[in-house]
């Protein structure tokens, strides 16, 4: 019983009341920055596809790959935000 109380005291000090705030801010930052990067990558790839269509029309399908990869980055950010968001617990004590 004494060990459980000691563990509760240690984790009570290690987990302040502001911990969920910073946890959710981290999840939001993961989502925001991943999707900003995906949007930027999609925009830059779109410019490349347009110039590729003018200079080498036969290579248009190969230039679509960066757009798909930029979309994958956005999905990855969403997954990380969900994983981090579900692991946040309310502080006890």
XYZ file of N, CA, C and O in Angstrom:
372
model
N 0.815 -1.187 0.000
C 0.000 0.000 0.000
C 0.862 1.256 0.000
O 0.542 2.224 -0.651
N 1.946 1.181 0.734
C 2.835 2.326 0.821
C 3.514 2.586 -0.534
O 3.725 3.729 -0.909
N 3.838 1.526 -1.255
C 4.478 1.676 -2.562
C 3.526 2.362 -3.551
O 3.944 3.209 -4.340
N 2.253 2.006 -3.506
C 1.282 2.627 -4.404
C 1.139 4.112 -4.102
O 1.011 4.933 -5.019
N 1.177 4.482 -2.833
C 1.078 5.893 -2.461
C 2.327 6.647 -2.917
O 2.225 7.769 -3.404
N 3.494 6.015 -2.799
C 4.721 6.657 -3.221
C 4.731 6.856 -4.742
O 5.123 7.911 -5.236
N 4.262 5.857 -5.482
C 4.173 5.982 -6.933
C 3.202 7.081 -7.306
O 3.446 7.874 -8.214
N 2.078 7.177 -6.597
C 1.105 8.228 -6.856
C 1.699 9.608 -6.607
O 1.458 10.537 -7.371
N 2.475 9.736 -5.550
C 3.103 11.026 -5.273
C 4.124 11.392 -6.338
O 4.186 12.534 -6.777
N 4.900 10.421 -6.792
C 5.926 10.694 -7.799
C 5.285 11.099 -9.115
O 5.677 12.092 -9.728
N 4.294 10.345 -9.559
C 3.669 10.677 -10.818
C 2.772 11.907 -10.700
O 2.520 12.583 -11.693
N 2.268 12.197 -9.545
C 1.487 13.414 -9.354
C 2.350 14.647 -9.544
O 1.930 15.639 -10.111
N 3.584 14.582 -9.087
C 4.500 15.704 -9.279
C 5.004 15.765 -10.710
O 5.283 16.831 -11.232
N 5.140 14.616 -11.349
C 5.672 14.577 -12.705
C 4.627 14.978 -13.745
O 4.973 15.295 -14.863
N 3.371 14.964 -13.378
C 2.302 15.280 -14.328
C 1.524 16.499 -13.829
O 0.540 16.355 -13.111
N 1.951 17.690 -14.216
C 1.231 18.878 -13.762
C -0.122 19.019 -14.471
O -0.411 18.304 -15.436
N -0.909 19.953 -14.012
C -2.249 20.150 -14.586
C -2.188 20.647 -16.023
O -3.145 20.480 -16.775
N -1.067 21.236 -16.435
C -0.953 21.749 -17.800
C -0.497 20.692 -18.799
O -0.370 20.979 -19.984
N -0.255 19.464 -18.350
C 0.252 18.415 -19.240
C -0.708 18.100 -20.395
O -0.255 17.970 -21.538
N -2.016 17.968 -20.175
C -2.903 17.702 -21.322
C -2.894 18.834 -22.348
O -2.983 18.584 -23.552
N -2.760 20.068 -21.871
C -2.698 21.199 -22.800
C -1.525 21.041 -23.761
O -1.677 21.182 -24.978
N -0.347 20.746 -23.209
C 0.828 20.606 -24.058
C 0.748 19.351 -24.922
O 1.276 19.328 -26.043
N 0.082 18.316 -24.433
C -0.125 17.122 -25.248
C -0.994 17.412 -26.461
O -0.663 17.026 -27.587
N -2.103 18.102 -26.232
C -2.978 18.452 -27.355
C -2.334 19.475 -28.278
O -2.571 19.463 -29.489
N -1.515 20.355 -27.737
C -0.796 21.305 -28.594
C 0.205 20.573 -29.487
O 0.407 20.947 -30.645
N 0.838 19.532 -28.956
C 1.741 18.730 -29.773
C 1.013 18.001 -30.880
O 1.491 17.938 -32.020
N -0.158 17.470 -30.571
C -0.958 16.793 -31.598
C -1.411 17.785 -32.666
O -1.370 17.486 -33.864
N -1.813 18.976 -32.236
C -2.236 20.000 -33.192
C -1.062 20.456 -34.053
O -1.215 20.663 -35.265
N 0.113 20.608 -33.439
C 1.296 21.020 -34.202
C 1.671 19.960 -35.237
O 2.046 20.296 -36.367
N 1.569 18.687 -34.864
C 1.862 17.611 -35.818
C 0.920 17.680 -37.010
O 1.349 17.575 -38.169
N -0.346 17.885 -36.729
C -1.336 17.946 -37.806
C -1.138 19.184 -38.676
O -1.127 19.102 -39.911
N -0.936 20.330 -38.048
C -0.823 21.584 -38.793
C 0.428 21.602 -39.658
O 0.375 21.893 -40.857
N 1.577 21.295 -39.058
C 2.818 21.403 -39.819
C 2.938 20.322 -40.891
O 3.488 20.579 -41.965
N 2.423 19.140 -40.638
C 2.461 18.102 -41.671
C 1.588 18.493 -42.859
O 1.977 18.299 -44.015
N 0.429 19.072 -42.592
C -0.446 19.452 -43.695
C 0.025 20.719 -44.401
O -0.191 20.862 -45.604
N 0.688 21.624 -43.676
C 1.299 22.762 -44.362
C 2.411 22.291 -45.296
O 2.540 22.777 -46.424
N 3.212 21.350 -44.831
C 4.258 20.797 -45.682
C 3.694 20.055 -46.875
O 4.227 20.147 -47.990
N 2.618 19.326 -46.663
C 1.983 18.615 -47.773
C 1.412 19.594 -48.791
O 1.525 19.373 -50.001
N 0.817 20.674 -48.318
C 0.267 21.676 -49.238
C 1.378 22.358 -50.030
O 1.245 22.580 -51.244
N 2.473 22.677 -49.353
C 3.603 23.299 -50.037
C 4.192 22.339 -51.069
O 4.498 22.741 -52.199
N 4.353 21.074 -50.693
C 4.876 20.084 -51.629
C 3.962 19.875 -52.825
O 4.432 19.724 -53.956
N 2.668 19.894 -52.593
C 1.716 19.743 -53.690
C 1.784 20.945 -54.631
O 1.738 20.790 -55.859
N 1.919 22.140 -54.076
C 2.003 23.343 -54.904
C 3.272 23.334 -55.756
O 3.228 23.633 -56.961
N 4.400 23.004 -55.138
C 5.654 22.966 -55.894
C 5.617 21.858 -56.955
O 6.122 22.037 -58.064
N 5.009 20.736 -56.624
C 4.898 19.648 -57.595
C 3.965 20.021 -58.736
O 4.198 19.638 -59.885
N 2.915 20.766 -58.409
C 1.992 21.216 -59.451
C 2.671 22.129 -60.457
O 2.428 22.023 -61.671
N 3.538 23.004 -59.973
C 4.298 23.866 -60.879
C 5.221 23.020 -61.751
O 5.358 23.257 -62.958
N 5.831 22.014 -61.147
C 6.693 21.117 -61.923
C 5.928 20.327 -62.965
O 6.424 20.115 -64.075
N 4.722 19.903 -62.628
C 3.903 19.156 -63.593
C 3.519 20.061 -64.762
O 3.549 19.629 -65.921
N 3.189 21.300 -64.461
C 2.826 22.233 -65.539
C 4.000 22.477 -66.482
O 3.840 22.478 -67.708
N 5.178 22.690 -65.910
C 6.341 22.910 -66.777
C 6.730 21.625 -67.511
O 7.218 21.682 -68.633
N 6.521 20.484 -66.886
C 6.800 19.213 -67.551
C 5.847 19.007 -68.717
O 6.242 18.478 -69.763
N 4.597 19.410 -68.576
C 3.628 19.282 -69.657
C 3.981 20.136 -70.856
O 3.674 19.777 -71.994
N 4.659 21.252 -70.613
C 5.060 22.123 -71.715
C 6.321 21.589 -72.390
O 6.410 21.539 -73.615
N 7.296 21.173 -71.563
C 8.590 20.773 -72.131
C 8.633 19.318 -72.598
O 9.165 19.021 -73.663
N 8.117 18.398 -71.781
C 8.161 16.969 -72.101
C 6.803 16.330 -71.810
O 6.601 15.727 -70.759
N 5.871 16.437 -72.735
C 4.522 15.930 -72.465
C 4.449 14.422 -72.188
O 3.534 13.956 -71.512
N 5.418 13.670 -72.645
C 5.376 12.226 -72.438
C 5.710 11.801 -71.011
O 5.466 10.665 -70.636
N 6.269 12.696 -70.235
C 6.690 12.352 -68.875
C 5.743 12.853 -67.785
O 6.117 12.892 -66.624
N 4.533 13.205 -68.174
C 3.571 13.757 -67.200
C 3.243 12.733 -66.112
O 3.181 13.076 -64.936
N 3.046 11.494 -66.465
C 2.647 10.491 -65.469
C 3.750 10.233 -64.449
O 3.472 9.942 -63.295
N 5.002 10.349 -64.851
C 6.093 10.173 -63.895
C 6.173 11.341 -62.920
O 6.657 11.186 -61.803
N 5.728 12.503 -63.339
C 5.821 13.671 -62.459
C 4.662 13.761 -61.464
O 4.617 14.687 -60.661
N 3.734 12.808 -61.493
C 2.621 12.799 -60.533
C 3.060 12.192 -59.199
O 2.439 12.436 -58.172
N 4.146 11.435 -59.203
C 4.604 10.754 -57.984
C 4.849 11.729 -56.828
O 4.433 11.453 -55.698
N 5.500 12.889 -57.024
C 5.689 13.807 -55.883
C 4.382 14.332 -55.283
O 4.311 14.584 -54.076
N 3.359 14.464 -56.084
C 2.062 14.905 -55.557
C 1.488 13.838 -54.634
O 0.974 14.142 -53.546
N 1.620 12.587 -55.022
C 1.133 11.489 -54.191
C 1.929 11.429 -52.889
O 1.367 11.257 -51.800
N 3.246 11.595 -52.980
C 4.082 11.569 -51.774
C 3.747 12.734 -50.833
O 3.759 12.567 -49.612
N 3.444 13.889 -51.374
C 3.046 15.022 -50.534
C 1.729 14.731 -49.816
O 1.552 15.093 -48.649
N 0.810 14.066 -50.486
C -0.437 13.662 -49.835
C -0.207 12.655 -48.728
O -0.860 12.697 -47.687
N 0.759 11.763 -48.930
C 1.089 10.777 -47.912
C 1.633 11.470 -46.665
O 1.347 11.058 -45.536
N 2.402 12.543 -46.847
C 2.927 13.306 -45.696
C 1.764 13.876 -44.877
O 1.786 13.849 -43.640
N 0.739 14.405 -45.533
C -0.426 14.926 -44.818
C -1.158 13.844 -44.048
O -1.574 14.053 -42.906
N -1.297 12.684 -44.654
C -1.966 11.567 -43.972
C -1.142 11.096 -42.780
O -1.683 10.775 -41.719
N 0.177 11.079 -42.935
C 1.062 10.691 -41.840
C 0.912 11.652 -40.656
O 0.845 11.211 -39.504
N 0.825 12.940 -40.925
C 0.618 13.915 -39.853
C -0.700 13.695 -39.137
O -0.790 13.827 -37.914
N -1.739 13.344 -39.887
C -3.037 13.066 -39.279
C -2.965 11.845 -38.376
O -3.496 11.845 -37.260
N -2.282 10.806 -38.835
C -2.161 9.582 -38.037
C -1.393 9.862 -36.749
O -1.788 9.406 -35.663
N -0.308 10.609 -36.840
C 0.480 10.931 -35.653
C -0.356 11.761 -34.676
O -0.316 11.538 -33.458
N -1.125 12.711 -35.181
C -1.974 13.523 -34.305
C -3.016 12.666 -33.594
O -3.291 12.871 -32.408
N -3.591 11.702 -34.278
C -4.579 10.823 -33.651
C -3.923 9.947 -32.593
O -4.459 9.776 -31.484
N -2.746 9.407 -32.898
C -2.055 8.546 -31.933
C -1.676 9.335 -30.683
O -1.900 8.890 -29.555
N -1.124 10.520 -30.878
C -0.743 11.345 -29.720
C -1.979 11.784 -28.950
O -2.000 11.764 -27.715
N -3.045 12.147 -29.645
C -4.254 12.599 -28.985
C -4.944 11.526 -28.165
O -5.534 11.805 -27.114
N -4.863 10.286 -28.607
C -5.513 9.218 -27.859
C -4.689 8.770 -26.654
O -5.226 8.151 -25.740
N -3.409 9.070 -26.631
C -2.552 8.671 -25.506
C -2.576 9.677 -24.360
O -2.019 9.407 -23.302
N -3.212 10.818 -24.534
C -3.242 11.835 -23.486
C -4.253 11.443 -22.429
O -5.398 11.127 -22.733
N -3.801 11.477 -21.191
C -4.677 11.126 -20.072
C -4.856 12.339 -19.161
O -3.993 13.199 -19.077
N -5.973 12.354 -18.479
C -6.231 13.434 -17.518
C -5.346 13.237 -16.302
O -5.213 12.117 -15.789
N -4.701 14.308 -15.843
C -3.840 14.136 -14.654
C -4.659 13.782 -13.424
O -5.778 14.255 -13.230
N -4.095 12.932 -12.603
C -4.772 12.515 -11.370
C -4.105 13.198 -10.183
O -2.943 13.531 -10.210
N -4.856 13.382 -9.164
C -4.258 13.919 -7.938
C -4.731 15.242 -7.549
O -5.243 16.124 -7.936
